[in-house]
Structures are given as C-alpha cells and as structure tokens.
Amino acid sequence: MNMYNYKSEIRNPKFEVRKILNRIYEADIPQKDDLIYLLSLGKVSDLETVFNFADEVRKKFMGEGIFLRGVVEFSNYCKNSCLYCGLNKNNVKLKKYRLSEKEIFEAVAKISEQKIKTVVLQSGEDDEIDPKWISRIISGIKSKFDIAVTLSVGEKDVSDYRLWRKAGADRYLLKIETTDKTLYKKLHPGMSFANRIRCLKDLRNLGYEVGSGIIVGLKNQTIGSIADDIIFFKKEEFDMIGIGPFIPHKKTKLGAEKTGSVNLTLKTVALTRIVTKNSNIPATTALGSLDKDYRISGLKAGANVLMPNFTPLPYRKLYEIYPGKRCVNESPGLCAPCLLKKAGSIGRFIDYSKGDSFKKYERIPQSV
Ligand code: SAH
C-alpha cells in the first residue's frame, strides 16, 4: 500500500470501512469481528459504502439479470408451533386450506405463461399430505412444463427427500432461521437444531440445489449471532440464501415484539453477497411487505432474485406467515409488468432463464 492511501486511511473513516469490506471479500472464511464491525455501522454514508460494494460484487458474479421464482403456497396446515409464524398450530382461528392437484397445475400454468421458469411449492409442515401425492405433482409438472421445481415444505425424512428428487424436484428451501442454538430452541418448541442441519445435509447429498437463510431482528438475536449466520452461509456454500426482517404477527407468541430493522436486514444481505459471491439471493417478500420500495433496496444491496406470488387469490391471504404481505388481492397476471418496471427503474432486466445456481457447477455431481 502506498503512502497516499495510508494517509487517507487515517483521515477518512470511510476508507476503513472499505478496507474491512475488502478483507471479508478476500477471506476464505471471514473474521467474525470484521462482520460485527460492518453489521454495527449506522451512518448513512457507511451504509452506502457497504451496499455499493455488495452491488459491485453482485454485478461481477451475477450480472444485471434478475431471476424470478413463482411461489405457490399449497397448504397452510402446520404441525409446528414456531414462535414467530402465523401458521403455527396454536393459531386455531386461521382458516385452513389445501390446494387440489388441479389448482396447483393451474397456478403453475400461470407461472409458465409469464415465461417464469421456476415454481416454488411451499407449505406449512403438513404431515397429512401423502409424500407420494407431492411426488405425483412434481413429475406431472416436470412432464408438462419446462420449469425448475423448488420445494419448501420443511423437515422430512431422507426417504421423502429422495422420493421427490427422483420425481424430478430440482431445489429445496429450508431456512436455518438462526444459527444461535439457544435462540433456535426457544423459537421452535419440539424441534431440534440438529435435525434441521441433518435435513440440509441430506438435501445436499441428494443433489438438490439447497437454499437456506435467516430471519433478522428476532428478540434476543445478537449482531454476533448474525455474523455467525453469515459465516455459516459461507461454509455451507448454499445455492440460495433468503434473508428477511422479522415481522410480528398478532396471533403468535412474539406478536408484541418489535419489527426487525430494515437497515440491519439490508446490511446482512449485502455482507452475505460479498462473502458468498455467487449465491442466489432474493429481495425477500418480507422485506417488500414493510414497504413497496424495500425490495428495490434489497436488489441494490446485493440481491438478484424476486419471488412473485402465484397462490390462487382466495387462499393467498390465508397463508399469513406474517401480516402485510404485498399483492394479496392482485391477480398474478399483473406481476410480470410490475416486476419488469421495478427492474427497469434501477437499470436491471428480468432474466427469464431457469436461474440455476452458479455454485452447482463448482460441485461434484451427486447421484440420487
Ligand atoms: N414450512 C416451511 C415454510 C415456512 S414459511 C419451512 O419450514 O421451511 C417460510 C419462511 O417464512 C420461514 O422459513 C421463515 O423464515 C419466514 N417467516 C415465518 N414467520 C415470519 C415472521 N413472522 N417474520 C418474518 N419471516 C417469517
């Protein structure tokens, strides 16, 4: 480093931020202290430095295209009682639904009509659904449409994961929610952190593209634990990483808690981009639920994926994991033009390819 840079480093604290950003970018595994320092930044100019750095990394590794994933929430039944989630089994007031095979295929047809090439089939942990029924849906979709199938149906036995992979499922989303084991235990009565990790490992071994992620701003979650989460993302080389703010839902145990900070969420997105380089990172629906412009902020802070909702209208508002979800009354037909406009407004474009993981090509292929 020459003298000029050295002097400006002393005089200009912004330069310090850049230096640390560079360090986490270069590191095989970033230092926790560096991540804590960056996550703690509060000045607008520092935040801009972090977001711009992440945007550069996104541009370099992912380009300007935004991948779309059409989400179909096919059941809101859940056997779990996660303290933050509106679908928890103790929320007995919630009207329950399961989509029929026909309704799912109609939703997938709408996704396909809009040239979107990924469907995410998501549900609560609904143990009443026969895994073979899901299997039939997957193979039906794969035979009728040129589309990647992503599942997000929670913790299951390896035999189910294998069955669905064999039926043609390509990807699986299972957020770790937090890597803080004490916090995880408090938030998920009757569940275990070890089993969640087991699931993520099984999915990886079966050759799925694996997505994970966290909620930001949970009560008792520390900056240090978010730093650990980011290190976990880096070590596990996830194909996709969803990071959303905590949104309190009245019918949950955490209903009276504070909403997660948007800036902390955006910093977590940005640092995740910088350390993972080429993971697919959505500007999450949760972020968009707090304000219509926050998904744009996510896209400018390292994100490269949007997940429009294609759940049929009468059911959409019943999949209330948190309140205030956007577009619960709008027809899916309006999605494409709206997203196109969003992308265009920040000089990006919609990439209508399947948006396979770049990380996948760096791994040795697995047999099912
Ligand atoms: N049963 C599936 C899908 C769960 S819902 C599974 O276990 O993977 C999808 C995601 O919504 C969850 O992983 C969680 O991160 C998020 N979520 C749930 N409640 C939330 C809340 N109140 N605020 C923010 N995100 C929430």
mmCIF file of C-alpha atoms in Angstrom, residues 4-351:
data_model
loop_
_atom_site.group_PDB
_atom_site.id
_atom_site.type_symbol
_atom_site.label_atom_id
_atom_site.label_comp_id
_atom_site.label_asym_id
_atom_site.label_seq_id
_atom_site.Cartn_x
_atom_site.Cartn_y
_atom_site.Cartn_z
ATOM 1 C CA TYR A 4 -1.076 8.271 -0.091
ATOM 2 C CA ASN A 5 -3.558 5.529 0.648
ATOM 3 C CA TYR A 6 -2.129 5.047 4.086
ATOM 4 C CA LYS A 7 -2.671 8.728 4.948
ATOM 5 C CA SER A 8 -6.202 8.824 3.581
ATOM 6 C CA GLU A 9 -6.940 5.717 5.577
ATOM 7 C CA ILE A 10 -6.111 7.582 8.779
ATOM 8 C CA ARG A 11 -8.040 10.701 7.850
ATOM 9 C CA ASN A 12 -11.030 9.050 6.234
ATOM 10 C CA PRO A 13 -13.034 6.518 8.282
ATOM 11 C CA LYS A 14 -14.909 5.536 5.122
ATOM 12 C CA PHE A 15 -11.649 4.136 3.887
ATOM 13 C CA GLU A 16 -11.522 1.923 6.969
ATOM 14 C CA VAL A 17 -14.936 0.505 6.039
ATOM 15 C CA ARG A 18 -13.678 -0.228 2.516
ATOM 16 C CA LYS A 19 -10.583 -1.923 3.874
ATOM 17 C CA ILE A 20 -12.652 -4.249 6.025
ATOM 18 C CA LEU A 21 -15.085 -4.920 3.193
ATOM 19 C CA ASN A 22 -12.116 -5.901 1.063
ATOM 20 C CA ARG A 23 -10.860 -8.179 3.801
ATOM 21 C CA ILE A 24 -14.120 -10.119 4.122
ATOM 22 C CA TYR A 25 -14.326 -10.287 0.320
ATOM 23 C CA GLU A 26 -10.833 -11.791 0.045
ATOM 24 C CA ALA A 27 -11.115 -14.165 3.026
ATOM 25 C CA ASP A 28 -11.805 -17.883 2.661
ATOM 26 C CA ILE A 29 -13.816 -17.585 5.865
ATOM 27 C CA PRO A 30 -14.385 -14.011 7.084
ATOM 28 C CA GLN A 31 -13.440 -12.989 10.595
ATOM 29 C CA LYS A 32 -16.377 -12.657 12.943
ATOM 30 C CA ASP A 33 -15.074 -9.326 14.334
ATOM 31 C CA ASP A 34 -14.995 -7.818 10.859
ATOM 32 C CA LEU A 35 -18.601 -8.844 10.243
ATOM 33 C CA ILE A 36 -19.677 -7.467 13.625
ATOM 34 C CA TYR A 37 -17.948 -4.162 12.841
ATOM 35 C CA LEU A 38 -19.730 -3.895 9.481
ATOM 36 C CA LEU A 39 -23.120 -5.016 10.821
ATOM 37 C CA SER A 40 -22.857 -2.322 13.510
ATOM 38 C CA LEU A 41 -22.336 0.584 11.090
ATOM 39 C CA GLY A 42 -25.076 3.195 11.331
ATOM 40 C CA LYS A 43 -24.007 6.284 9.380
ATOM 41 C CA VAL A 44 -25.820 6.724 6.067
ATOM 42 C CA SER A 45 -22.534 7.218 4.188
ATOM 43 C CA ASP A 46 -21.115 3.984 5.672
ATOM 44 C CA LEU A 47 -24.250 2.046 4.767
ATOM 45 C CA GLU A 48 -23.957 3.347 1.201
ATOM 46 C CA THR A 49 -20.350 2.172 1.064
ATOM 47 C CA VAL A 50 -21.426 -1.320 2.171
ATOM 48 C CA PHE A 51 -24.408 -1.516 -0.232
ATOM 49 C CA ASN A 52 -22.383 -0.191 -3.179
ATOM 50 C CA PHE A 53 -19.602 -2.700 -2.534
ATOM 51 C CA ALA A 54 -22.172 -5.520 -2.460
ATOM 52 C CA ASP A 55 -23.767 -4.178 -5.643
ATOM 53 C CA GLU A 56 -20.369 -4.314 -7.385
ATOM 54 C CA VAL A 57 -19.845 -7.918 -6.242
ATOM 55 C CA ARG A 58 -23.364 -8.806 -7.453
ATOM 56 C CA LYS A 59 -22.631 -7.185 -10.828
ATOM 57 C CA LYS A 60 -19.329 -9.025 -11.195
ATOM 58 C CA PHE A 61 -20.597 -12.504 -10.278
ATOM 59 C CA MET A 62 -24.295 -12.448 -11.224
ATOM 60 C CA GLY A 63 -24.647 -9.726 -13.873
ATOM 61 C CA GLU A 64 -27.628 -7.406 -14.286
ATOM 62 C CA GLY A 65 -30.334 -10.063 -14.722
ATOM 63 C CA ILE A 66 -32.954 -10.697 -12.065
ATOM 64 C CA PHE A 67 -34.207 -14.286 -11.761
ATOM 65 C CA LEU A 68 -37.878 -14.887 -10.975
ATOM 66 C CA ARG A 69 -39.352 -17.690 -8.875
ATOM 67 C CA GLY A 70 -43.140 -18.107 -8.892
ATOM 68 C CA VAL A 71 -44.386 -19.147 -5.450
ATOM 69 C CA VAL A 72 -47.406 -21.406 -4.909
ATOM 70 C CA GLU A 73 -48.383 -21.794 -1.253
ATOM 71 C CA PHE A 74 -50.333 -25.028 -1.466
ATOM 72 C CA SER A 75 -51.194 -25.744 2.199
ATOM 73 C CA ASN A 76 -51.264 -23.642 5.361
ATOM 74 C CA TYR A 77 -51.636 -26.629 7.690
ATOM 75 C CA CYS A 78 -48.670 -26.905 10.058
ATOM 76 C CA LYS A 79 -47.849 -29.288 12.889
ATOM 77 C CA ASN A 80 -45.231 -26.922 14.363
ATOM 78 C CA SER A 81 -45.539 -24.004 16.733
ATOM 79 C CA CYS A 82 -42.685 -21.676 15.710
ATOM 80 C CA LEU A 83 -42.998 -18.616 17.942
ATOM 81 C CA TYR A 84 -42.818 -16.118 15.050
ATOM 82 C CA CYS A 85 -45.025 -17.757 12.422
ATOM 83 C CA GLY A 86 -48.736 -17.099 11.856
ATOM 84 C CA LEU A 87 -49.249 -20.647 10.560
ATOM 85 C CA ASN A 88 -48.326 -22.100 13.977
ATOM 86 C CA LYS A 89 -50.655 -24.850 15.126
ATOM 87 C CA ASN A 90 -51.900 -22.824 18.133
ATOM 88 C CA ASN A 91 -53.396 -20.193 15.819
ATOM 89 C CA VAL A 92 -56.684 -22.102 15.692
ATOM 90 C CA LYS A 93 -58.618 -19.110 14.295
ATOM 91 C CA LEU A 94 -56.778 -19.330 10.965
ATOM 92 C CA LYS A 95 -58.940 -20.865 8.233
ATOM 93 C CA LYS A 96 -57.032 -23.841 6.851
ATOM 94 C CA TYR A 97 -56.724 -24.842 3.197
ATOM 95 C CA ARG A 98 -55.011 -27.298 0.907
ATOM 96 C CA LEU A 99 -54.928 -26.741 -2.853
ATOM 97 C CA SER A 100 -56.152 -29.525 -5.102
ATOM 98 C CA GLU A 101 -53.894 -31.034 -7.740
ATOM 99 C CA LYS A 102 -55.909 -29.118 -10.365
ATOM 100 C CA GLU A 103 -55.470 -25.782 -8.559
ATOM 101 C CA ILE A 104 -51.715 -26.344 -8.302
ATOM 102 C CA PHE A 105 -51.440 -27.142 -12.009
ATOM 103 C CA GLU A 106 -53.487 -24.048 -12.896
ATOM 104 C CA ALA A 107 -51.145 -21.902 -10.815
ATOM 105 C CA VAL A 108 -48.079 -23.459 -12.461
ATOM 106 C CA ALA A 109 -49.656 -22.836 -15.889
ATOM 107 C CA LYS A 110 -49.973 -19.127 -14.988
ATOM 108 C CA ILE A 111 -46.311 -19.037 -13.956
ATOM 109 C CA SER A 112 -45.311 -20.705 -17.195
ATOM 110 C CA GLU A 113 -47.482 -18.323 -19.277
ATOM 111 C CA GLN A 114 -45.467 -15.467 -17.845
ATOM 112 C CA LYS A 115 -42.288 -17.224 -19.024
ATOM 113 C CA ILE A 116 -41.107 -17.755 -15.457
ATOM 114 C CA LYS A 117 -39.069 -20.961 -15.250
ATOM 115 C CA THR A 118 -39.108 -21.796 -11.549
ATOM 116 C CA VAL A 119 -42.012 -22.782 -9.347
ATOM 117 C CA VAL A 120 -41.582 -22.860 -5.577
ATOM 118 C CA LEU A 121 -44.100 -25.197 -3.941
ATOM 119 C CA GLN A 122 -44.339 -24.065 -0.339
ATOM 120 C CA SER A 123 -46.452 -25.167 2.612
ATOM 121 C CA GLY A 124 -46.508 -25.437 6.376
ATOM 122 C CA GLU A 125 -45.219 -28.729 7.773
ATOM 123 C CA ASP A 126 -48.342 -30.598 6.753
ATOM 124 C CA ASP A 127 -47.915 -34.247 7.758
ATOM 125 C CA GLU A 128 -51.361 -35.232 6.494
ATOM 126 C CA ILE A 129 -50.240 -34.880 2.890
ATOM 127 C CA ASP A 130 -49.024 -38.136 1.377
ATOM 128 C CA PRO A 131 -45.426 -37.734 0.128
ATOM 129 C CA LYS A 132 -46.444 -39.783 -2.932
ATOM 130 C CA TRP A 133 -49.087 -37.154 -3.784
ATOM 131 C CA ILE A 134 -46.337 -34.491 -3.814
ATOM 132 C CA SER A 135 -44.229 -36.837 -5.896
ATOM 133 C CA ARG A 136 -47.016 -37.131 -8.484
ATOM 134 C CA ILE A 137 -47.385 -33.349 -8.612
ATOM 135 C CA ILE A 138 -43.638 -32.929 -9.175
ATOM 136 C CA SER A 139 -43.438 -35.460 -12.006
ATOM 137 C CA GLY A 140 -46.646 -34.033 -13.550
ATOM 138 C CA ILE A 141 -45.195 -30.516 -13.541
ATOM 139 C CA LYS A 142 -41.876 -31.706 -14.956
ATOM 140 C CA SER A 143 -43.579 -33.584 -17.796
ATOM 141 C CA LYS A 144 -45.921 -30.715 -18.774
ATOM 142 C CA PHE A 145 -43.747 -27.629 -18.293
ATOM 143 C CA ASP A 146 -40.157 -26.621 -18.918
ATOM 144 C CA ILE A 147 -39.702 -25.413 -15.361
ATOM 145 C CA ALA A 148 -37.465 -25.977 -12.328
ATOM 146 C CA VAL A 149 -39.309 -27.261 -9.264
ATOM 147 C CA THR A 150 -38.309 -25.968 -5.846
ATOM 148 C CA LEU A 151 -39.843 -27.465 -2.715
ATOM 149 C CA SER A 152 -40.199 -25.684 0.619
ATOM 150 C CA VAL A 153 -42.183 -27.985 2.864
ATOM 151 C CA GLY A 154 -39.991 -28.264 5.940
ATOM 152 C CA GLU A 155 -38.172 -31.030 7.792
ATOM 153 C CA LYS A 156 -38.819 -34.514 6.392
ATOM 154 C CA ASP A 157 -37.208 -37.942 6.384
ATOM 155 C CA VAL A 158 -34.430 -38.564 3.913
ATOM 156 C CA SER A 159 -36.708 -41.118 2.204
ATOM 157 C CA ASP A 160 -39.183 -38.345 1.323
ATOM 158 C CA TYR A 161 -36.441 -36.059 0.071
ATOM 159 C CA ARG A 162 -35.146 -38.940 -2.077
ATOM 160 C CA LEU A 163 -38.609 -39.749 -3.435
ATOM 161 C CA TRP A 164 -39.180 -36.142 -4.508
ATOM 162 C CA ARG A 165 -35.707 -35.793 -6.008
ATOM 163 C CA LYS A 166 -36.316 -38.920 -8.046
ATOM 164 C CA ALA A 167 -39.660 -37.468 -9.166
ATOM 165 C CA GLY A 168 -37.712 -34.527 -10.593
ATOM 166 C CA ALA A 169 -37.547 -31.862 -7.863
ATOM 167 C CA ASP A 170 -34.531 -29.640 -8.509
ATOM 168 C CA ARG A 171 -34.203 -27.406 -5.478
ATOM 169 C CA TYR A 172 -35.204 -27.170 -1.812
ATOM 170 C CA LEU A 173 -35.526 -24.214 0.538
ATOM 171 C CA LEU A 174 -35.127 -24.730 4.274
ATOM 172 C CA LYS A 175 -34.086 -21.698 6.251
ATOM 173 C CA ILE A 176 -31.959 -22.297 9.319
ATOM 174 C CA GLU A 177 -33.726 -19.171 10.712
ATOM 175 C CA THR A 178 -30.833 -18.588 13.179
ATOM 176 C CA THR A 179 -27.613 -20.488 13.912
ATOM 177 C CA ASP A 180 -27.796 -19.441 17.573
ATOM 178 C CA LYS A 181 -28.693 -22.817 19.093
ATOM 179 C CA THR A 182 -30.160 -21.380 22.322
ATOM 180 C CA LEU A 183 -32.340 -18.958 20.388
ATOM 181 C CA TYR A 184 -33.286 -21.677 17.886
ATOM 182 C CA LYS A 185 -34.505 -23.898 20.723
ATOM 183 C CA LYS A 186 -36.610 -21.109 22.250
ATOM 184 C CA LEU A 187 -38.213 -20.237 18.922
ATOM 185 C CA HIS A 188 -39.019 -23.793 17.851
ATOM 186 C CA PRO A 189 -40.716 -25.843 20.584
ATOM 187 C CA GLY A 190 -40.425 -29.556 19.964
ATOM 188 C CA MET A 191 -37.960 -29.144 17.099
ATOM 189 C CA SER A 192 -34.193 -29.579 17.087
ATOM 190 C CA PHE A 193 -31.346 -27.646 15.526
ATOM 191 C CA ALA A 194 -29.511 -30.920 14.890
ATOM 192 C CA ASN A 195 -32.399 -32.254 12.811
ATOM 193 C CA ARG A 196 -32.526 -29.075 10.734
ATOM 194 C CA ILE A 197 -28.815 -29.475 9.959
ATOM 195 C CA ARG A 198 -29.424 -33.158 9.176
ATOM 196 C CA CYS A 199 -32.092 -32.129 6.670
ATOM 197 C CA LEU A 200 -29.805 -29.593 4.970
ATOM 198 C CA LYS A 201 -27.061 -32.226 4.690
ATOM 199 C CA ASP A 202 -29.451 -34.875 3.304
ATOM 200 C CA LEU A 203 -30.729 -32.411 0.713
ATOM 201 C CA ARG A 204 -27.199 -31.545 -0.342
ATOM 202 C CA ASN A 205 -26.202 -35.221 -0.578
ATOM 203 C CA LEU A 206 -29.206 -35.936 -2.782
ATOM 204 C CA GLY A 207 -28.030 -33.320 -5.256
ATOM 205 C CA TYR A 208 -30.694 -30.669 -4.673
ATOM 206 C CA GLU A 209 -29.759 -27.045 -5.096
ATOM 207 C CA VAL A 210 -30.108 -26.072 -1.449
ATOM 208 C CA GLY A 211 -31.424 -22.764 -0.175
ATOM 209 C CA SER A 212 -31.321 -21.581 3.400
ATOM 210 C CA GLY A 213 -31.490 -18.271 5.217
ATOM 211 C CA ILE A 214 -32.459 -16.411 8.356
ATOM 212 C CA ILE A 215 -34.902 -14.008 9.941
ATOM 213 C CA VAL A 216 -33.284 -10.732 11.043
ATOM 214 C CA GLY A 217 -34.367 -8.830 14.146
ATOM 215 C CA LEU A 218 -35.688 -11.650 16.306
ATOM 216 C CA LYS A 219 -35.897 -10.922 20.015
ATOM 217 C CA ASN A 220 -32.613 -11.914 21.732
ATOM 218 C CA GLN A 221 -30.778 -12.251 18.415
ATOM 219 C CA THR A 222 -27.393 -10.518 18.632
ATOM 220 C CA ILE A 223 -25.225 -8.922 15.950
ATOM 221 C CA GLY A 224 -22.655 -11.592 16.841
ATOM 222 C CA SER A 225 -25.115 -14.354 16.030
ATOM 223 C CA ILE A 226 -25.920 -12.742 12.661
ATOM 224 C CA ALA A 227 -22.165 -12.659 11.991
ATOM 225 C CA ASP A 228 -22.128 -16.412 12.774
ATOM 226 C CA ASP A 229 -25.062 -16.896 10.371
ATOM 227 C CA ILE A 230 -23.099 -15.225 7.557
ATOM 228 C CA ILE A 231 -20.063 -17.424 8.281
ATOM 229 C CA PHE A 232 -22.396 -20.454 8.201
ATOM 230 C CA PHE A 233 -23.705 -19.379 4.757
ATOM 231 C CA LYS A 234 -20.148 -19.134 3.502
ATOM 232 C CA LYS A 235 -19.064 -22.513 4.900
ATOM 233 C CA GLU A 236 -22.130 -24.342 3.587
ATOM 234 C CA GLU A 237 -21.951 -22.746 0.110
ATOM 235 C CA PHE A 238 -25.745 -22.540 -0.163
ATOM 236 C CA ASP A 239 -27.148 -22.093 -3.639
ATOM 237 C CA MET A 240 -29.762 -19.650 -2.433
ATOM 238 C CA ILE A 241 -29.986 -17.535 0.732
ATOM 239 C CA GLY A 242 -33.161 -15.778 1.855
ATOM 240 C CA ILE A 243 -32.806 -13.031 4.442
ATOM 241 C CA GLY A 244 -35.916 -11.263 5.688
ATOM 242 C CA PRO A 245 -36.808 -8.967 8.577
ATOM 243 C CA PHE A 246 -38.871 -10.329 11.460
ATOM 244 C CA ILE A 247 -42.483 -9.126 11.169
ATOM 245 C CA PRO A 248 -44.602 -9.629 14.301
ATOM 246 C CA HIS A 249 -47.878 -11.474 13.805
ATOM 247 C CA LYS A 250 -50.563 -10.831 16.455
ATOM 248 C CA LYS A 251 -51.592 -14.471 16.666
ATOM 249 C CA THR A 252 -48.116 -15.601 17.748
ATOM 250 C CA LYS A 253 -46.138 -15.562 20.981
ATOM 251 C CA LEU A 254 -43.908 -12.809 19.544
ATOM 252 C CA GLY A 255 -46.877 -10.690 18.467
ATOM 253 C CA ALA A 256 -45.959 -7.748 20.687
ATOM 254 C CA GLU A 257 -42.261 -7.648 19.742
ATOM 255 C CA LYS A 258 -40.570 -5.050 17.539
ATOM 256 C CA THR A 259 -40.303 -5.403 13.759
ATOM 257 C CA GLY A 260 -36.800 -6.317 12.541
ATOM 258 C CA SER A 261 -34.640 -3.435 11.339
ATOM 259 C CA VAL A 262 -34.655 -2.893 7.582
ATOM 260 C CA ASN A 263 -31.133 -1.493 7.595
ATOM 261 C CA LEU A 264 -29.791 -4.468 9.530
ATOM 262 C CA THR A 265 -31.554 -6.782 7.059
ATOM 263 C CA LEU A 266 -30.037 -4.919 4.099
ATOM 264 C CA LYS A 267 -26.569 -4.998 5.683
ATOM 265 C CA THR A 268 -26.948 -8.758 6.207
ATOM 266 C CA VAL A 269 -27.969 -9.188 2.553
ATOM 267 C CA ALA A 270 -25.011 -7.076 1.426
ATOM 268 C CA LEU A 271 -22.405 -8.893 3.546
ATOM 269 C CA THR A 272 -23.844 -12.261 2.502
ATOM 270 C CA ARG A 273 -23.398 -11.253 -1.144
ATOM 271 C CA ILE A 274 -19.833 -10.083 -0.503
ATOM 272 C CA VAL A 275 -18.724 -13.294 1.224
ATOM 273 C CA THR A 276 -20.675 -15.864 -0.833
ATOM 274 C CA LYS A 277 -20.091 -14.059 -4.165
ATOM 275 C CA ASN A 278 -22.399 -16.084 -6.417
ATOM 276 C CA SER A 279 -25.248 -17.430 -4.276
ATOM 277 C CA ASN A 280 -28.737 -16.571 -5.496
ATOM 278 C CA ILE A 281 -30.109 -14.031 -3.025
ATOM 279 C CA PRO A 282 -33.725 -12.873 -3.172
ATOM 280 C CA ALA A 283 -35.001 -9.446 -2.231
ATOM 281 C CA THR A 284 -37.444 -11.183 0.089
ATOM 282 C CA THR A 285 -41.203 -10.814 0.214
ATOM 283 C CA ALA A 286 -40.862 -9.989 3.943
ATOM 284 C CA LEU A 287 -38.666 -7.007 3.040
ATOM 285 C CA GLY A 288 -41.232 -5.951 0.435
ATOM 286 C CA SER A 289 -44.017 -6.276 2.972
ATOM 287 C CA LEU A 290 -42.655 -3.466 5.134
ATOM 288 C CA ASP A 291 -42.570 -1.006 2.222
ATOM 289 C CA LYS A 292 -43.046 -1.361 -1.508
ATOM 290 C CA ASP A 293 -39.590 0.097 -2.194
ATOM 291 C CA TYR A 294 -37.614 -2.141 0.127
ATOM 292 C CA ARG A 295 -37.313 -4.929 -2.420
ATOM 293 C CA ILE A 296 -35.634 -2.370 -4.681
ATOM 294 C CA SER A 297 -33.285 -1.530 -1.799
ATOM 295 C CA GLY A 298 -32.560 -5.269 -1.495
ATOM 296 C CA LEU A 299 -31.788 -5.509 -5.220
ATOM 297 C CA LYS A 300 -29.380 -2.589 -4.847
ATOM 298 C CA ALA A 301 -27.673 -4.171 -1.830
ATOM 299 C CA GLY A 302 -26.664 -7.478 -3.416
ATOM 300 C CA ALA A 303 -29.907 -9.355 -4.167
ATOM 301 C CA ASN A 304 -30.595 -10.822 -7.635
ATOM 302 C CA VAL A 305 -33.880 -12.755 -7.267
ATOM 303 C CA LEU A 306 -37.579 -11.837 -6.894
ATOM 304 C CA MET A 307 -40.307 -14.267 -5.848
ATOM 305 C CA PRO A 308 -43.741 -13.230 -7.138
ATOM 306 C CA ASN A 309 -46.738 -14.934 -5.550
ATOM 307 C CA PHE A 310 -48.963 -17.201 -7.664
ATOM 308 C CA THR A 311 -51.103 -18.708 -4.918
ATOM 309 C CA PRO A 312 -54.737 -18.522 -6.133
ATOM 310 C CA LEU A 313 -56.372 -15.359 -4.770
ATOM 311 C CA PRO A 314 -58.952 -16.734 -2.333
ATOM 312 C CA TYR A 315 -56.204 -18.639 -0.484
ATOM 313 C CA ARG A 316 -53.419 -16.109 -0.656
ATOM 314 C CA LYS A 317 -54.411 -14.114 2.409
ATOM 315 C CA LEU A 318 -54.752 -17.337 4.410
ATOM 316 C CA TYR A 319 -51.047 -18.099 4.013
ATOM 317 C CA GLU A 320 -50.335 -15.433 6.589
ATOM 318 C CA ILE A 321 -46.914 -16.305 7.992
ATOM 319 C CA TYR A 322 -46.677 -12.588 8.845
ATOM 320 C CA PRO A 323 -49.098 -9.696 8.273
ATOM 321 C CA GLY A 324 -48.938 -7.116 5.476
ATOM 322 C CA LYS A 325 -47.835 -9.428 2.653
ATOM 323 C CA ARG A 326 -47.943 -7.491 -0.614
ATOM 324 C CA CYS A 327 -50.287 -8.164 -3.521
ATOM 325 C CA VAL A 328 -52.692 -10.412 -1.602
ATOM 326 C CA ASN A 329 -55.577 -9.035 -3.674
ATOM 327 C CA GLU A 330 -53.903 -8.711 -7.044
ATOM 328 C CA SER A 331 -54.166 -11.073 -9.955
ATOM 329 C CA PRO A 332 -50.924 -12.919 -10.796
ATOM 330 C CA GLY A 333 -51.248 -11.513 -14.337
ATOM 331 C CA LEU A 334 -50.164 -8.129 -13.012
ATOM 332 C CA CYS A 335 -46.923 -9.483 -11.617
ATOM 333 C CA ALA A 336 -44.766 -9.596 -14.720
ATOM 334 C CA PRO A 337 -45.336 -5.984 -15.862
ATOM 335 C CA CYS A 338 -44.869 -4.712 -12.297
ATOM 336 C CA LEU A 339 -41.579 -6.580 -11.826
ATOM 337 C CA LEU A 340 -40.371 -5.509 -15.254
ATOM 338 C CA LYS A 341 -40.956 -1.900 -14.237
ATOM 339 C CA LYS A 342 -39.146 -2.418 -10.920
ATOM 340 C CA ALA A 343 -36.130 -3.952 -12.649
ATOM 341 C CA GLY A 344 -36.044 -1.249 -15.334
ATOM 342 C CA SER A 345 -36.206 1.529 -12.754
ATOM 343 C CA ILE A 346 -32.762 0.525 -11.459
ATOM 344 C CA GLY A 347 -31.170 -0.352 -14.802
ATOM 345 C CA ARG A 348 -31.612 -4.097 -14.453
ATOM 346 C CA PHE A 349 -33.554 -6.605 -16.534
ATOM 347 C CA ILE A 350 -35.591 -9.741 -15.927
ATOM 348 C CA ASP A 351 -33.624 -12.846 -16.865
#
